[in-house]
Short mmCIF file of C-alpha atoms and ligand atoms in Angstrom, two decimals:
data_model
loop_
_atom_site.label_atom_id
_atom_site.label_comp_id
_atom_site.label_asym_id
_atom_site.label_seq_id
_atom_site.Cartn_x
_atom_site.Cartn_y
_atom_site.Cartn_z
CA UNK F 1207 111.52 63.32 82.75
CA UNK F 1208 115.35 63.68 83.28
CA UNK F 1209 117.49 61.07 83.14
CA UNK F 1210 120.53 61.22 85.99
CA UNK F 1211 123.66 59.52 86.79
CA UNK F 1212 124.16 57.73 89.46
CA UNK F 1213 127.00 55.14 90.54
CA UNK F 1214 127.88 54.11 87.02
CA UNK F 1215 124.02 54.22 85.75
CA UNK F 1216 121.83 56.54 83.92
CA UNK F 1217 118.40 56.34 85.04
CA UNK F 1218 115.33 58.22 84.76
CA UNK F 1219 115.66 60.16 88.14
CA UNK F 1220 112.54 58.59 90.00
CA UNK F 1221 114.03 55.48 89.58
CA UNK F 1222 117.81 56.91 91.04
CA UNK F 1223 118.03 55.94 95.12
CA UNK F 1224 120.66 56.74 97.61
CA UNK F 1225 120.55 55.01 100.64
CA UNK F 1226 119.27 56.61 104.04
CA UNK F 1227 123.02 55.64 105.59
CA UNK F 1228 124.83 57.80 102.72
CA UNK F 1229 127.16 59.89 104.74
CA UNK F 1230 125.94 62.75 103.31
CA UNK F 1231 122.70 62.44 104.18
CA UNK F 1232 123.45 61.73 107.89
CA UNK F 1233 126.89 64.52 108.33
CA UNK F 1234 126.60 66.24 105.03
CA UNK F 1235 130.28 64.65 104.16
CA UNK F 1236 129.88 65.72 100.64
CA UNK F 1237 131.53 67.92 98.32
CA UNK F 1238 129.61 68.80 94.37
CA UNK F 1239 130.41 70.96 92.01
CA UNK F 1240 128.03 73.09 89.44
CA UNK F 1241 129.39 73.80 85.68
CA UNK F 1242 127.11 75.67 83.81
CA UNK F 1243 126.81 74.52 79.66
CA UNK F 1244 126.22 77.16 76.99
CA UNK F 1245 125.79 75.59 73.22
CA UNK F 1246 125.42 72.05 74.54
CA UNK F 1247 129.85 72.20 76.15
CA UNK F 1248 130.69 72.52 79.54
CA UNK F 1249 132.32 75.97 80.69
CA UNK F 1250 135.50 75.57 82.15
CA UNK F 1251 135.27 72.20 83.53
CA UNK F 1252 138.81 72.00 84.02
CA UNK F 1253 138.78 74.45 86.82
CA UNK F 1254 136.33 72.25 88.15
CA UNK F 1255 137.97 69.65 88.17
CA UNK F 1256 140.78 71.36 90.54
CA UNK F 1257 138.05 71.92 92.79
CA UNK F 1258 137.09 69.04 93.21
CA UNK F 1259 140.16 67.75 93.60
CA UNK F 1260 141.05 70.37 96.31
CA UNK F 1261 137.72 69.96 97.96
CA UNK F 1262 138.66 66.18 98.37
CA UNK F 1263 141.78 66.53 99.86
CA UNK F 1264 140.72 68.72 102.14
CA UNK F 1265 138.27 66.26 103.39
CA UNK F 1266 140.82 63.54 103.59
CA UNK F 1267 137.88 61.67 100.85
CA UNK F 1268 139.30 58.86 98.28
CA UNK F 1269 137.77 58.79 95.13
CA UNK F 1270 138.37 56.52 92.06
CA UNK F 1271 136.68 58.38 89.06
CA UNK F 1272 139.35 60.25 86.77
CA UNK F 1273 139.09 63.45 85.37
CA UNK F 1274 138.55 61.88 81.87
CA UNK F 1275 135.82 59.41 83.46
CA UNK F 1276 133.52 62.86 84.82
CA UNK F 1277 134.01 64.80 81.79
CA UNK F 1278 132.43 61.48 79.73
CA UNK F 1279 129.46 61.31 82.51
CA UNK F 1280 128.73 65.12 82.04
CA UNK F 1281 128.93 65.32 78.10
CA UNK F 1282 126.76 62.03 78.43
CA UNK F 1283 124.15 63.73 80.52
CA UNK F 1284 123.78 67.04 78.75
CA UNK F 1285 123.20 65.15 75.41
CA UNK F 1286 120.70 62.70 77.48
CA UNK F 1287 118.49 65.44 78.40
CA UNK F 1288 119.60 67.77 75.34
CA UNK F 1289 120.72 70.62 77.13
CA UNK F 1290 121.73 73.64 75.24
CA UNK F 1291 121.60 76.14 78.20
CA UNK F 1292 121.87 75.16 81.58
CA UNK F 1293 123.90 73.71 84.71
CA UNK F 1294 125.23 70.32 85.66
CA UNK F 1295 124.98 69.20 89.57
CA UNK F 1296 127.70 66.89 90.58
CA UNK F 1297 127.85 65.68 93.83
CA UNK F 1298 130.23 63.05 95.51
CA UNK F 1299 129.91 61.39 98.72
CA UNK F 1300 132.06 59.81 101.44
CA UNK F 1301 129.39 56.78 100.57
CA UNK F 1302 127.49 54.45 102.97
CA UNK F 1303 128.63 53.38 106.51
CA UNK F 1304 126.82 52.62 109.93
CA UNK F 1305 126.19 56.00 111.67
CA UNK F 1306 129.56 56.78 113.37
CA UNK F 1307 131.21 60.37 113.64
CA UNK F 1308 134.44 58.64 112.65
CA UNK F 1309 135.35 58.57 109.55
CA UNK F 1310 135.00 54.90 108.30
CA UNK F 1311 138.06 52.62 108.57
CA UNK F 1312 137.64 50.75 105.62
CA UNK F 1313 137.81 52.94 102.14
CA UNK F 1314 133.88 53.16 101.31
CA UNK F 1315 132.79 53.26 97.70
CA UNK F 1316 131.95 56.74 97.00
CA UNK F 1317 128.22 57.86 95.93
CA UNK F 1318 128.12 60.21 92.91
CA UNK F 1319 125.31 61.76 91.51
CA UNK F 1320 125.55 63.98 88.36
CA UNK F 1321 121.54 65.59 87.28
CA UNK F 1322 121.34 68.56 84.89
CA UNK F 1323 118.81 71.84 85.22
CA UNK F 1324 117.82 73.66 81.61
CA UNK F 1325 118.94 76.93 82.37
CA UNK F 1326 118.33 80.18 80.22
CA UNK F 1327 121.82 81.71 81.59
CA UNK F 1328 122.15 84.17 78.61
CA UNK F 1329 118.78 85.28 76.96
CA UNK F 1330 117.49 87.59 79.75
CA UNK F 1331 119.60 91.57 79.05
CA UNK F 1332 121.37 92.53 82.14
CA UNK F 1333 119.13 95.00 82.99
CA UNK F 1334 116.59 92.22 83.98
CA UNK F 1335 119.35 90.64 85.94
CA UNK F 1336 120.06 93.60 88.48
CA UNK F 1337 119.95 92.02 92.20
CA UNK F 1338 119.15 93.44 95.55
CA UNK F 1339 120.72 92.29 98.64
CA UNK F 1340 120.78 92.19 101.86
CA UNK F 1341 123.55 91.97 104.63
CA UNK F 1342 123.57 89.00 107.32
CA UNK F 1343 126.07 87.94 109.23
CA UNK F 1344 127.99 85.25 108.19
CA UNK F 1345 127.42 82.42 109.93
CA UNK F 1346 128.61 79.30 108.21
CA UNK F 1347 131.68 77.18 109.35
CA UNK F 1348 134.98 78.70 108.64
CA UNK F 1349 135.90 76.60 106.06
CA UNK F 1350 133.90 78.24 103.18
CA UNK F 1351 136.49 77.13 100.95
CA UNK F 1352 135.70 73.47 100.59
CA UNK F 1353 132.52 73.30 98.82
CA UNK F 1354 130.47 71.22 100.83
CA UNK F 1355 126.88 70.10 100.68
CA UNK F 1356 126.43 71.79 103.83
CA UNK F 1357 124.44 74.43 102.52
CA UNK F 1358 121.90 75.32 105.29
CA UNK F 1359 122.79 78.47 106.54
CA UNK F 1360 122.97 79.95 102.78
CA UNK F 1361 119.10 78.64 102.09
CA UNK F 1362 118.29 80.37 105.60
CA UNK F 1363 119.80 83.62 104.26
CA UNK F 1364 118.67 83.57 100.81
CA UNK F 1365 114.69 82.69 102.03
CA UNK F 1366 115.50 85.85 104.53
CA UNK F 1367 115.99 87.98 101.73
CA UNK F 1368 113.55 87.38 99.67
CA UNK F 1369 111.06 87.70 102.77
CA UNK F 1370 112.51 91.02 102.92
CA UNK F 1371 111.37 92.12 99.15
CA UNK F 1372 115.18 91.62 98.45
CA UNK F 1373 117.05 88.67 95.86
CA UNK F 1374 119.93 87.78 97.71
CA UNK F 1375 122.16 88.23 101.05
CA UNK F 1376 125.98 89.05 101.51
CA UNK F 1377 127.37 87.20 103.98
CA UNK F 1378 129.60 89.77 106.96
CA UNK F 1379 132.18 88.97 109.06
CA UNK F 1380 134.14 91.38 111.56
CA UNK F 1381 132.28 93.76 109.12
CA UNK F 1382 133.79 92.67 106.11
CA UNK F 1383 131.63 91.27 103.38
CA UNK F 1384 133.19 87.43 102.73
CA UNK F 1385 130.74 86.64 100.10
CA UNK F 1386 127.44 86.24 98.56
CA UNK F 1387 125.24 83.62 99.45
CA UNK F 1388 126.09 81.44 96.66
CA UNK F 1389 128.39 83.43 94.80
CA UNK F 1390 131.48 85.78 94.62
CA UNK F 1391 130.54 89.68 95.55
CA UNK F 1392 132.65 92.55 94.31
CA UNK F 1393 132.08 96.30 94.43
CA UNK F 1394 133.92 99.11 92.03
CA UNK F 1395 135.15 102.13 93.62
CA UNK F 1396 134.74 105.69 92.94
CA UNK F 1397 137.86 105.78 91.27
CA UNK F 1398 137.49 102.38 89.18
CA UNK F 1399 138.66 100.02 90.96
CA UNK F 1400 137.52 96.52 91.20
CA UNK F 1401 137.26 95.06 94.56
CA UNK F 1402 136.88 91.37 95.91
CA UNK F 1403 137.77 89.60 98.79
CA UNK F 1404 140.97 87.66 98.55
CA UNK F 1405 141.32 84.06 98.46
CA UNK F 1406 141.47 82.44 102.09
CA UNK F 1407 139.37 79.83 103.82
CA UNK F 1408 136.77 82.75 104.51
CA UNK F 1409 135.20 82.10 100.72
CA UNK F 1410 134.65 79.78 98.01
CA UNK F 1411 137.50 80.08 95.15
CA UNK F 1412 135.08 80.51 92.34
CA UNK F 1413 135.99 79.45 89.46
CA UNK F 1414 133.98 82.52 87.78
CA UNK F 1415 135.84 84.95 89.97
CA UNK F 1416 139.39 83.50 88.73
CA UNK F 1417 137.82 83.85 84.78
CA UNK F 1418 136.39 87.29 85.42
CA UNK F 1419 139.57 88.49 87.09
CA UNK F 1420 141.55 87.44 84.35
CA UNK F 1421 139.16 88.99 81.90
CA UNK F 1422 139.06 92.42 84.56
CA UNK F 1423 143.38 92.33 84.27
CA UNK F 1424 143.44 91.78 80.90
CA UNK F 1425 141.37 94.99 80.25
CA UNK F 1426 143.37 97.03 81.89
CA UNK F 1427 141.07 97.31 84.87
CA UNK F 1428 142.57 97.32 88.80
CA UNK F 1429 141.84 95.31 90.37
CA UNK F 1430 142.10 94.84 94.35
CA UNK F 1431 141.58 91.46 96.15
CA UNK F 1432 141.31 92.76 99.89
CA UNK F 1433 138.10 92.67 101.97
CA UNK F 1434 135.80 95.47 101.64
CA UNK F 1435 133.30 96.80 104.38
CA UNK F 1436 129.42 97.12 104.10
CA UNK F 1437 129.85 101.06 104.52
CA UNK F 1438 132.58 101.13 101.62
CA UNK F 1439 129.89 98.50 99.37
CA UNK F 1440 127.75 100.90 100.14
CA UNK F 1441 129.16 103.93 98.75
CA UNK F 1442 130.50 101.69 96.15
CA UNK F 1443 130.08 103.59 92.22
CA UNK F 1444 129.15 99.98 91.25
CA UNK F 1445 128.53 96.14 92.73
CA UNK F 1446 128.26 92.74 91.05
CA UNK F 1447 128.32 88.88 91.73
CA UNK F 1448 130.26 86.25 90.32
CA UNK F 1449 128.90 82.53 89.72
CA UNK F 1450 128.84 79.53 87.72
CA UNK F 1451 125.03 80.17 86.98
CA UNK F 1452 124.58 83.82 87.44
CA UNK F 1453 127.71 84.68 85.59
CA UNK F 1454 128.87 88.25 86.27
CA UNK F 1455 125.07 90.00 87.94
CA UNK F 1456 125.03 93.25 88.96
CA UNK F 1457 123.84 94.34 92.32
CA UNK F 1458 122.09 97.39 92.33
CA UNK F 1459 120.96 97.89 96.16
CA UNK F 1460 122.49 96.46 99.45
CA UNK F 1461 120.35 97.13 102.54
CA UNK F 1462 117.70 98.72 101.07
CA UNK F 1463 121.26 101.47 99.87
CA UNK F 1464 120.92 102.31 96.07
CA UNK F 1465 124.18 101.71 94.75
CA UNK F 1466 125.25 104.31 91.72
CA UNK F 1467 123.04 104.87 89.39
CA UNK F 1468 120.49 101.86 90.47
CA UNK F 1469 121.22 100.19 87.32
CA UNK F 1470 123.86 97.44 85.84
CA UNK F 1471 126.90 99.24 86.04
CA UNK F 1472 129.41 99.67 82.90
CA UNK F 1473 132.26 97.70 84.30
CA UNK F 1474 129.63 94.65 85.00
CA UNK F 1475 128.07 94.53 81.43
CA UNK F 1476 131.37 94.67 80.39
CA UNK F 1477 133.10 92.18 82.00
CA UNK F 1478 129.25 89.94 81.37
CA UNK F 1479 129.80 90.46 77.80
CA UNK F 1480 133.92 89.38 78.01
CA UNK F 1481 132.91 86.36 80.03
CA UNK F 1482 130.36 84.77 78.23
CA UNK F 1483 132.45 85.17 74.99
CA UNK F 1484 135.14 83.55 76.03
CA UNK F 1485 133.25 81.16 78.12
CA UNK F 1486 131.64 80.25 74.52
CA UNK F 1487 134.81 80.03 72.68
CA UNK F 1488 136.55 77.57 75.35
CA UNK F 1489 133.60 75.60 76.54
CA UNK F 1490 134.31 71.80 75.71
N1 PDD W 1507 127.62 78.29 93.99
N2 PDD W 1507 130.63 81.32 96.73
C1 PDD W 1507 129.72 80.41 97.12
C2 PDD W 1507 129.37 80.33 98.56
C3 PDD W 1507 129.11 79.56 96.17
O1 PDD W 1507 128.22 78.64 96.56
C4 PDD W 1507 129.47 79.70 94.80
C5 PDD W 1507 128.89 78.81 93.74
C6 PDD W 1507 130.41 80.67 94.44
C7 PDD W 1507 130.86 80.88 93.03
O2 PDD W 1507 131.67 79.83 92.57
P1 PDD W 1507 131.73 79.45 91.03
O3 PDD W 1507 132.09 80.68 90.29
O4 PDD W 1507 132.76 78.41 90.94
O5 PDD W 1507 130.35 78.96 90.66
C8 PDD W 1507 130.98 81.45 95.44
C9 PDD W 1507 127.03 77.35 93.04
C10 PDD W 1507 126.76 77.95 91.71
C11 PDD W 1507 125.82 76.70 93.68
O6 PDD W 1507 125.93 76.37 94.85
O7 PDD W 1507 124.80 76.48 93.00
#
Protein backbone atom coordinates (compact mmCIF):
# COMPACT_ATOMS: atom_id res chain seq x y z
CA UNK A 1 0.00 0.00 0.00
CA UNK A 2 1.21 3.64 -0.65
CA UNK A 3 1.69 5.90 1.82
CA UNK A 4 0.47 9.76 0.84
CA UNK A 5 0.72 13.15 2.15
CA UNK A 6 -1.80 14.92 3.20
CA UNK A 7 -2.10 18.29 5.32
CA UNK A 8 1.17 17.85 7.15
CA UNK A 9 0.71 13.82 7.53
CA UNK A 10 1.89 10.78 5.82
CA UNK A 11 -0.58 8.14 5.89
CA UNK A 12 -1.23 4.98 4.28
CA UNK A 13 -3.69 6.35 1.56
CA UNK A 14 -6.96 4.47 2.76
CA UNK A 15 -6.60 6.10 5.81
CA UNK A 16 -6.02 9.90 3.89
CA UNK A 17 -9.74 11.85 3.82
CA UNK A 18 -10.68 15.11 2.32
CA UNK A 19 -13.76 16.46 3.26
CA UNK A 20 -16.98 16.42 0.93
CA UNK A 21 -16.98 20.56 1.32
CA UNK A 22 -13.24 20.77 -0.14
CA UNK A 23 -13.63 23.39 -2.77
CA UNK A 24 -12.28 21.30 -5.13
CA UNK A 25 -14.47 18.75 -4.90
CA UNK A 26 -17.59 21.00 -5.16
CA UNK A 27 -15.96 23.91 -8.12
CA UNK A 28 -12.81 22.09 -8.96
CA UNK A 29 -10.83 25.31 -7.37
CA UNK A 30 -7.66 23.41 -7.53
CA UNK A 31 -4.47 23.67 -9.16
CA UNK A 32 -1.60 20.24 -8.96
CA UNK A 33 1.27 19.73 -10.51
CA UNK A 34 2.98 16.25 -11.83
CA UNK A 35 7.03 15.89 -11.66
CA UNK A 36 8.11 12.81 -12.91
CA UNK A 37 11.42 11.07 -10.76
CA UNK A 38 14.08 9.10 -12.65
CA UNK A 39 16.92 7.44 -10.17
CA UNK A 40 14.86 8.13 -7.05
CA UNK A 41 15.33 12.77 -7.80
CA UNK A 42 12.74 14.82 -8.97
CA UNK A 43 13.11 16.27 -12.67
CA UNK A 44 13.07 19.79 -12.78
CA UNK A 45 11.06 20.60 -9.84
CA UNK A 46 12.07 24.04 -9.93
CA UNK A 47 10.07 24.77 -12.98
CA UNK A 48 7.43 23.39 -11.08
CA UNK A 49 7.56 25.25 -8.63
CA UNK A 50 6.99 28.49 -11.00
CA UNK A 51 3.96 26.83 -11.97
CA UNK A 52 2.60 26.53 -9.24
CA UNK A 53 3.28 29.65 -8.23
CA UNK A 54 1.79 31.16 -11.46
CA UNK A 55 -1.14 28.86 -11.33
CA UNK A 56 -1.89 30.40 -7.81
CA UNK A 57 -1.83 33.78 -8.65
CA UNK A 58 -3.85 33.41 -11.29
CA UNK A 59 -6.48 32.03 -9.10
CA UNK A 60 -6.15 34.81 -6.62
CA UNK A 61 -5.33 31.32 -4.02
CA UNK A 62 -3.04 31.99 -0.72
CA UNK A 63 -0.91 29.36 0.19
CA UNK A 64 1.59 29.02 3.11
CA UNK A 65 3.92 26.03 2.12
CA UNK A 66 7.45 27.28 0.75
CA UNK A 67 9.23 26.04 -1.99
CA UNK A 68 11.78 24.38 0.41
CA UNK A 69 8.73 22.89 2.53
CA UNK A 70 7.27 20.85 -1.04
CA UNK A 71 10.55 19.82 -2.20
CA UNK A 72 11.03 18.04 1.59
CA UNK A 73 7.30 16.47 1.21
CA UNK A 74 8.19 15.08 -2.33
CA UNK A 75 11.80 13.67 -1.57
CA UNK A 76 9.92 12.31 1.63
CA UNK A 77 7.33 10.52 -0.41
CA UNK A 78 9.43 9.02 -3.16
CA UNK A 79 11.76 7.44 -0.49
CA UNK A 80 8.37 6.33 1.49
CA UNK A 81 7.19 4.31 -1.29
CA UNK A 82 10.85 3.77 -2.84
CA UNK A 83 10.32 5.09 -6.09
CA UNK A 84 13.04 4.83 -8.61
CA UNK A 85 10.87 5.53 -11.74
CA UNK A 86 7.79 7.26 -11.64
CA UNK A 87 5.57 10.54 -11.09
CA UNK A 88 4.59 12.60 -8.10
CA UNK A 89 0.80 14.08 -7.96
CA UNK A 90 0.56 17.28 -6.09
CA UNK A 91 -2.50 18.88 -5.73
CA UNK A 92 -3.53 22.07 -3.70
CA UNK A 93 -6.84 23.29 -2.87
CA UNK A 94 -8.67 26.54 -2.10
CA UNK A 95 -9.64 24.20 1.17
CA UNK A 96 -13.03 23.75 2.92
CA UNK A 97 -15.91 26.34 3.04
CA UNK A 98 -19.85 26.16 3.02
CA UNK A 99 -20.96 25.80 -0.65
CA UNK A 100 -20.90 29.42 -1.97
CA UNK A 101 -19.71 30.51 -5.59
CA UNK A 102 -17.84 33.30 -3.82
CA UNK A 103 -14.73 32.91 -3.03
CA UNK A 104 -14.53 32.61 0.84
CA UNK A 105 -13.95 35.83 2.85
CA UNK A 106 -11.89 34.54 5.40
CA UNK A 107 -8.30 33.01 4.13
CA UNK A 108 -9.16 29.08 4.30
CA UNK A 109 -6.40 26.64 5.13
CA UNK A 110 -5.42 25.12 1.97
CA UNK A 111 -5.80 21.14 1.31
CA UNK A 112 -2.69 19.53 -0.22
CA UNK A 113 -2.30 16.21 -1.24
CA UNK A 114 1.03 14.86 -2.64
CA UNK A 115 0.64 10.57 -3.76
CA UNK A 116 3.28 9.01 -6.03
CA UNK A 117 2.61 6.38 -9.18
CA UNK A 118 5.77 3.81 -10.02
CA UNK A 119 6.23 4.65 -13.41
CA UNK A 120 8.54 2.79 -16.01
CA UNK A 121 9.10 6.28 -17.99
CA UNK A 122 12.38 5.05 -19.64
CA UNK A 123 12.66 1.18 -20.17
CA UNK A 124 10.13 0.78 -23.03
CA UNK A 125 12.44 1.86 -26.81
CA UNK A 126 10.64 4.55 -28.58
CA UNK A 127 9.46 2.51 -31.08
CA UNK A 128 6.95 0.99 -28.52
CA UNK A 129 6.05 4.50 -27.58
CA UNK A 130 4.70 5.73 -31.11
CA UNK A 131 1.04 7.32 -30.48
CA UNK A 132 -1.96 7.72 -32.65
CA UNK A 133 -4.28 10.53 -32.36
CA UNK A 134 -7.12 11.87 -33.06
CA UNK A 135 -8.46 15.51 -33.64
CA UNK A 136 -11.44 17.02 -31.43
CA UNK A 137 -12.30 20.19 -30.98
CA UNK A 138 -11.14 21.91 -28.21
CA UNK A 139 -13.50 22.47 -25.87
CA UNK A 140 -12.11 23.32 -22.48
CA UNK A 141 -12.27 26.86 -20.84
CA UNK A 142 -9.95 29.36 -22.28
CA UNK A 143 -7.72 29.47 -19.66
CA UNK A 144 -5.67 26.28 -20.45
CA UNK A 145 -2.84 27.90 -18.95
CA UNK A 146 -3.60 27.56 -15.28
CA UNK A 147 -3.40 24.00 -14.53
CA UNK A 148 -6.45 23.24 -12.92
CA UNK A 149 -8.06 20.07 -11.64
CA UNK A 150 -10.68 20.68 -14.03
CA UNK A 151 -9.82 17.97 -16.18
CA UNK A 152 -13.15 16.64 -17.61
CA UNK A 153 -13.24 17.50 -21.01
CA UNK A 154 -9.53 15.96 -21.53
CA UNK A 155 -10.80 12.36 -19.91
CA UNK A 156 -13.90 12.77 -22.41
CA UNK A 157 -11.42 13.16 -25.30
CA UNK A 158 -8.84 10.77 -24.36
CA UNK A 159 -11.77 7.76 -23.63
CA UNK A 160 -12.99 9.04 -27.33
CA UNK A 161 -9.87 8.07 -28.74
CA UNK A 162 -9.20 5.13 -27.54
CA UNK A 163 -12.91 4.06 -28.50
CA UNK A 164 -11.76 4.96 -31.81
CA UNK A 165 -8.67 2.27 -31.90
CA UNK A 166 -6.57 5.52 -31.42
CA UNK A 167 -4.09 6.61 -28.01
CA UNK A 168 -4.71 10.09 -27.73
CA UNK A 169 -6.64 13.37 -29.08
CA UNK A 170 -5.29 16.90 -30.16
CA UNK A 171 -7.26 19.40 -29.04
CA UNK A 172 -8.44 22.24 -32.35
CA UNK A 173 -9.39 25.52 -32.21
CA UNK A 174 -10.28 27.95 -35.25
CA UNK A 175 -8.42 24.96 -36.87
CA UNK A 176 -5.35 25.29 -35.14
CA UNK A 177 -4.12 22.46 -33.02
CA UNK A 178 -3.68 24.15 -29.21
CA UNK A 179 -2.54 21.00 -27.69
CA UNK A 180 -2.64 17.45 -26.78
CA UNK A 181 -4.88 16.18 -24.36
CA UNK A 182 -2.51 16.16 -21.60
CA UNK A 183 0.51 17.22 -23.18
CA UNK A 184 2.44 19.63 -25.54
CA UNK A 185 2.02 18.59 -29.51
CA UNK A 186 4.60 19.60 -32.08
CA UNK A 187 5.02 18.60 -35.71
CA UNK A 188 8.49 18.92 -37.93
CA UNK A 189 8.21 20.24 -41.30
CA UNK A 190 9.38 19.10 -44.56
CA UNK A 191 12.17 21.25 -44.38
CA UNK A 192 13.18 20.57 -40.56
CA UNK A 193 11.61 22.67 -38.76
CA UNK A 194 10.19 22.23 -35.38
CA UNK A 195 6.81 23.53 -34.78
CA UNK A 196 4.71 24.25 -31.51
CA UNK A 197 2.17 26.44 -30.55
CA UNK A 198 3.32 29.52 -28.76
CA UNK A 199 2.80 30.32 -25.26
CA UNK A 200 -0.67 32.12 -24.59
CA UNK A 201 -3.62 31.27 -22.40
CA UNK A 202 -4.71 28.77 -25.27
CA UNK A 203 -2.15 25.94 -23.64
CA UNK A 204 -0.46 24.70 -20.71
CA UNK A 205 3.33 26.11 -20.43
CA UNK A 206 4.88 22.74 -20.05
CA UNK A 207 7.60 22.57 -18.35
CA UNK A 208 8.87 19.65 -20.82
CA UNK A 209 8.22 21.86 -23.79
CA UNK A 210 10.50 24.79 -22.24
CA UNK A 211 13.41 21.76 -21.54
CA UNK A 212 12.95 20.22 -24.98
CA UNK A 213 13.05 23.60 -26.68
CA UNK A 214 16.08 24.46 -25.08
CA UNK A 215 17.57 21.10 -25.88
CA UNK A 216 15.88 21.58 -29.85
CA UNK A 217 17.92 25.40 -29.88
CA UNK A 218 20.82 24.20 -28.52
CA UNK A 219 21.19 21.61 -31.38
CA UNK A 220 20.98 23.78 -33.85
CA UNK A 221 17.45 22.84 -34.74
CA UNK A 222 14.59 25.74 -35.79
CA UNK A 223 12.49 25.99 -34.19
CA UNK A 224 8.98 27.87 -34.73
CA UNK A 225 6.48 28.59 -31.87
CA UNK A 226 3.32 29.64 -34.03
CA UNK A 227 0.12 27.56 -34.32
CA UNK A 228 0.02 24.95 -36.85
CA UNK A 229 -3.17 23.57 -38.70
CA UNK A 230 -4.48 19.90 -38.76
CA UNK A 231 -3.87 19.89 -42.70
CA UNK A 232 -0.15 21.22 -42.18
CA UNK A 233 0.18 18.26 -38.96
CA UNK A 234 -0.90 16.28 -41.38
CA UNK A 235 1.54 16.58 -44.03
CA UNK A 236 3.94 17.08 -41.29
CA UNK A 237 7.64 14.88 -42.14
CA UNK A 238 7.36 14.16 -38.37
CA UNK A 239 5.01 14.73 -34.98
CA UNK A 240 5.69 14.31 -31.26
CA UNK A 241 4.31 15.18 -27.70
CA UNK A 242 5.84 16.75 -24.90
CA UNK A 243 5.04 15.80 -21.08
CA UNK A 244 6.16 15.39 -17.68
CA UNK A 245 5.36 11.55 -17.96
CA UNK A 246 5.51 10.80 -21.58
CA UNK A 247 8.64 12.79 -22.10
CA UNK A 248 9.25 13.60 -25.77
CA UNK A 249 6.54 10.57 -27.71
CA UNK A 250 6.29 10.48 -31.11
CA UNK A 251 3.04 10.57 -32.94
CA UNK A 252 2.92 8.55 -35.81
CA UNK A 253 -0.83 8.97 -37.19
CA UNK A 254 -3.40 11.86 -36.67
CA UNK A 255 -6.89 11.05 -37.99
CA UNK A 256 -6.37 7.83 -39.05
CA UNK A 257 -3.26 10.20 -41.58
CA UNK A 258 0.13 8.27 -41.44
CA UNK A 259 2.54 10.79 -40.68
CA UNK A 260 6.20 10.20 -42.50
CA UNK A 261 7.45 7.19 -42.38
CA UNK A 262 4.82 5.73 -39.61
CA UNK A 263 7.57 5.38 -37.25
CA UNK A 264 9.42 7.59 -34.35
CA UNK A 265 10.88 10.16 -36.28
CA UNK A 266 14.79 11.14 -36.03
CA UNK A 267 14.35 14.55 -34.60
CA UNK A 268 12.00 12.88 -31.69
CA UNK A 269 14.48 10.07 -30.64
CA UNK A 270 16.81 12.63 -30.66
CA UNK A 271 15.60 15.19 -28.72
CA UNK A 272 14.09 11.77 -26.23
CA UNK A 273 17.58 10.78 -25.88
CA UNK A 274 18.90 14.75 -25.07
CA UNK A 275 16.07 15.07 -22.60
CA UNK A 276 16.27 12.26 -20.50
CA UNK A 277 20.10 12.83 -20.18
CA UNK A 278 19.97 15.91 -18.99
CA UNK A 279 16.84 15.36 -17.10
CA UNK A 280 19.17 12.60 -15.27
CA UNK A 281 22.08 14.78 -14.75
CA UNK A 282 19.94 17.77 -13.10
CA UNK A 283 17.24 15.84 -11.35
CA UNK A 284 17.50 16.69 -7.50
N1 LIG B 1 -0.15 16.94 -17.96
N2 LIG B 1 -0.70 20.32 -21.71
C1 LIG B 1 -1.61 19.78 -20.89
C2 LIG B 1 -3.04 20.04 -21.15
C3 LIG B 1 -1.19 18.97 -19.80
O1 LIG B 1 -2.11 18.45 -18.96
C4 LIG B 1 0.20 18.73 -19.61
C5 LIG B 1 0.71 17.92 -18.46
C6 LIG B 1 1.11 19.31 -20.51
C7 LIG B 1 2.59 19.13 -20.38
O2 LIG B 1 3.12 19.84 -19.29
P1 LIG B 1 4.43 19.33 -18.55
O3 LIG B 1 5.49 19.19 -19.58
O4 LIG B 1 4.72 20.38 -17.56
O5 LIG B 1 4.08 18.00 -17.93
C8 LIG B 1 0.63 20.11 -21.54
C9 LIG B 1 0.26 16.16 -16.80
C10 LIG B 1 1.45 15.30 -17.04
C11 LIG B 1 -0.95 15.41 -16.27
O6 LIG B 1 -2.01 16.01 -16.25
O7 LIG B 1 -0.82 14.24 -15.85
Amino acid sequence: MRTVYINGEFLPENEARVSIFDRAFLFGDGIYEVTSVLDGKLVDFPGHMARLHRSLKELDMPFSLTDQDLLDIHRELVALNGIDEGLVYMQVTRGVADRDFLFPAKDTANTVVLFTQKKALTAKPIADLALKVITAEDLRWRRADIKTVQLLYPSMVKTMAKKAGADDGWLVRDGFVTEGSSNNAYIVTRDGTIVTRDLSTDILHGITRHAVLECARDLQMKVEERPFTVEEAKNAREAFITSATSFVSPVVEIDGVVIGEGTAGPVAAKLREIYIERSRQAAQ
